[in-house]
């Protein structure tokens, strides 16, 4: 990591390694660092979202009402196979 100078526009730097970052498979770099909070707020502030009464939670893949209820926001579903090991299918 290089030295950050006083007038550098970057005020926060997050280093990432390969360790698991959350308790659920829905956790990702954007949710863990809080970046996705800003994305949800930006979506909720659009005129279309405001006219429909959608809050920031509507744009979360962890919350009912915002997530896909088929895969519960995981992006894949488990496919149980009778005589073979289970598999995952993209939702
Ligand atoms: Zn889904």
mmCIF file of C-alpha atoms and ligand atoms in Angstrom:
data_model
loop_
_atom_site.group_PDB
_atom_site.id
_atom_site.type_symbol
_atom_site.label_atom_id
_atom_site.label_comp_id
_atom_site.label_asym_id
_atom_site.label_seq_id
_atom_site.Cartn_x
_atom_site.Cartn_y
_atom_site.Cartn_z
ATOM 1 C CA UNK A 1 0.000 0.000 0.000
ATOM 2 C CA UNK A 2 1.464 3.284 -1.017
ATOM 3 C CA UNK A 3 1.551 6.380 1.123
ATOM 4 C CA UNK A 4 -1.655 8.445 1.113
ATOM 5 C CA UNK A 5 -0.986 12.171 0.764
ATOM 6 C CA UNK A 6 -3.104 14.868 2.432
ATOM 7 C CA UNK A 7 -4.975 15.990 -0.697
ATOM 8 C CA UNK A 8 -5.602 12.455 -1.942
ATOM 9 C CA UNK A 9 -9.308 12.030 -2.780
ATOM 10 C CA UNK A 10 -9.198 8.502 -1.309
ATOM 11 C CA UNK A 11 -10.113 8.706 2.376
ATOM 12 C CA UNK A 12 -10.689 5.036 3.108
ATOM 13 C CA UNK A 13 -8.915 1.910 1.962
ATOM 14 C CA UNK A 14 -10.056 -1.644 2.700
ATOM 15 C CA UNK A 15 -7.742 -4.597 2.230
ATOM 16 C CA UNK A 16 -9.313 -7.957 1.483
ATOM 17 C CA UNK A 17 -8.044 -11.484 1.913
ATOM 18 C CA UNK A 18 -9.580 -14.887 1.282
ATOM 19 C CA UNK A 19 -11.151 -15.414 4.732
ATOM 20 C CA UNK A 20 -14.951 -15.801 4.894
ATOM 21 C CA UNK A 21 -16.462 -12.353 5.398
ATOM 22 C CA UNK A 22 -19.876 -13.077 6.868
ATOM 23 C CA UNK A 23 -22.196 -15.541 8.457
ATOM 24 C CA UNK A 24 -24.362 -16.045 5.385
ATOM 25 C CA UNK A 25 -23.482 -16.849 1.767
ATOM 26 C CA UNK A 26 -25.207 -13.594 0.816
ATOM 27 C CA UNK A 27 -22.438 -11.553 2.424
ATOM 28 C CA UNK A 28 -20.081 -10.075 -0.094
ATOM 29 C CA UNK A 29 -17.465 -7.391 -0.268
ATOM 30 C CA UNK A 30 -20.017 -4.632 -0.950
ATOM 31 C CA UNK A 31 -22.325 -5.580 1.944
ATOM 32 C CA UNK A 32 -19.512 -6.219 4.402
ATOM 33 C CA UNK A 33 -17.755 -2.909 3.816
ATOM 34 C CA UNK A 34 -21.007 -0.915 3.847
ATOM 35 C CA UNK A 35 -20.646 0.098 0.197
ATOM 36 C CA UNK A 36 -23.990 -1.465 -0.661
ATOM 37 C CA UNK A 37 -25.766 0.755 1.917
ATOM 38 C CA UNK A 38 -24.966 3.726 -0.332
ATOM 39 C CA UNK A 39 -26.157 1.822 -3.409
ATOM 40 C CA UNK A 40 -29.471 0.945 -1.711
ATOM 41 C CA UNK A 41 -29.928 4.552 -0.572
ATOM 42 C CA UNK A 42 -29.247 5.803 -4.116
ATOM 43 C CA UNK A 43 -31.834 3.413 -5.562
ATOM 44 C CA UNK A 44 -34.375 4.377 -2.887
ATOM 45 C CA UNK A 45 -33.853 8.090 -3.647
ATOM 46 C CA UNK A 46 -34.850 7.755 -7.320
ATOM 47 C CA UNK A 47 -38.210 9.318 -8.260
ATOM 48 C CA UNK A 48 -39.562 5.917 -9.373
ATOM 49 C CA UNK A 49 -38.732 4.314 -6.001
ATOM 50 C CA UNK A 50 -40.067 7.288 -4.032
ATOM 51 C CA UNK A 51 -43.346 7.335 -5.958
ATOM 52 C CA UNK A 52 -43.801 3.629 -5.168
ATOM 53 C CA UNK A 53 -42.835 4.066 -1.515
ATOM 54 C CA UNK A 54 -39.802 1.770 -1.791
ATOM 55 C CA UNK A 55 -37.280 2.233 1.016
ATOM 56 C CA UNK A 56 -33.654 1.149 0.993
ATOM 57 C CA UNK A 57 -34.625 -2.329 2.262
ATOM 58 C CA UNK A 58 -36.518 -2.937 -0.967
ATOM 59 C CA UNK A 59 -33.148 -3.008 -2.728
ATOM 60 C CA UNK A 60 -31.546 -5.516 -0.366
ATOM 61 C CA UNK A 61 -31.120 -9.150 -1.321
ATOM 62 C CA UNK A 62 -31.229 -10.078 2.364
ATOM 63 C CA UNK A 63 -34.701 -8.703 3.135
ATOM 64 C CA UNK A 64 -38.070 -10.168 2.186
ATOM 65 C CA UNK A 65 -39.682 -7.812 -0.311
ATOM 66 C CA UNK A 66 -36.356 -6.943 -1.894
ATOM 67 C CA UNK A 67 -34.841 -10.344 -2.432
ATOM 68 C CA UNK A 68 -35.812 -13.134 -4.780
ATOM 69 C CA UNK A 69 -38.019 -15.463 -2.743
ATOM 70 C CA UNK A 70 -37.067 -18.498 -4.830
ATOM 71 C CA UNK A 71 -33.421 -18.509 -3.776
ATOM 72 C CA UNK A 72 -33.794 -16.136 -0.785
ATOM 73 C CA UNK A 73 -31.184 -13.856 -2.292
ATOM 74 C CA UNK A 74 -28.467 -16.452 -2.643
ATOM 75 C CA UNK A 75 -28.508 -16.466 -6.449
ATOM 76 C CA UNK A 76 -28.611 -20.242 -6.675
ATOM 77 C CA UNK A 77 -30.897 -23.041 -5.584
ATOM 78 C CA UNK A 78 -30.025 -26.513 -4.366
ATOM 79 C CA UNK A 79 -31.146 -29.302 -6.649
ATOM 80 C CA UNK A 80 -31.634 -32.564 -4.766
ATOM 81 C CA UNK A 81 -30.836 -35.595 -6.897
ATOM 82 C CA UNK A 82 -32.128 -38.961 -5.726
ATOM 83 C CA UNK A 83 -29.086 -41.158 -6.395
ATOM 84 C CA UNK A 84 -26.425 -38.522 -6.967
ATOM 85 C CA UNK A 85 -24.946 -35.798 -4.799
ATOM 86 C CA UNK A 86 -27.017 -32.611 -4.696
ATOM 87 C CA UNK A 87 -26.145 -29.830 -7.072
ATOM 88 C CA UNK A 88 -26.639 -26.074 -7.350
ATOM 89 C CA UNK A 89 -28.467 -24.312 -10.158
ATOM 90 C CA UNK A 90 -28.224 -20.623 -10.966
ATOM 91 C CA UNK A 91 -31.486 -18.901 -10.045
HETATM 92 ZN ZN1 LIG B 1 -33.315 -16.033 -7.071
#
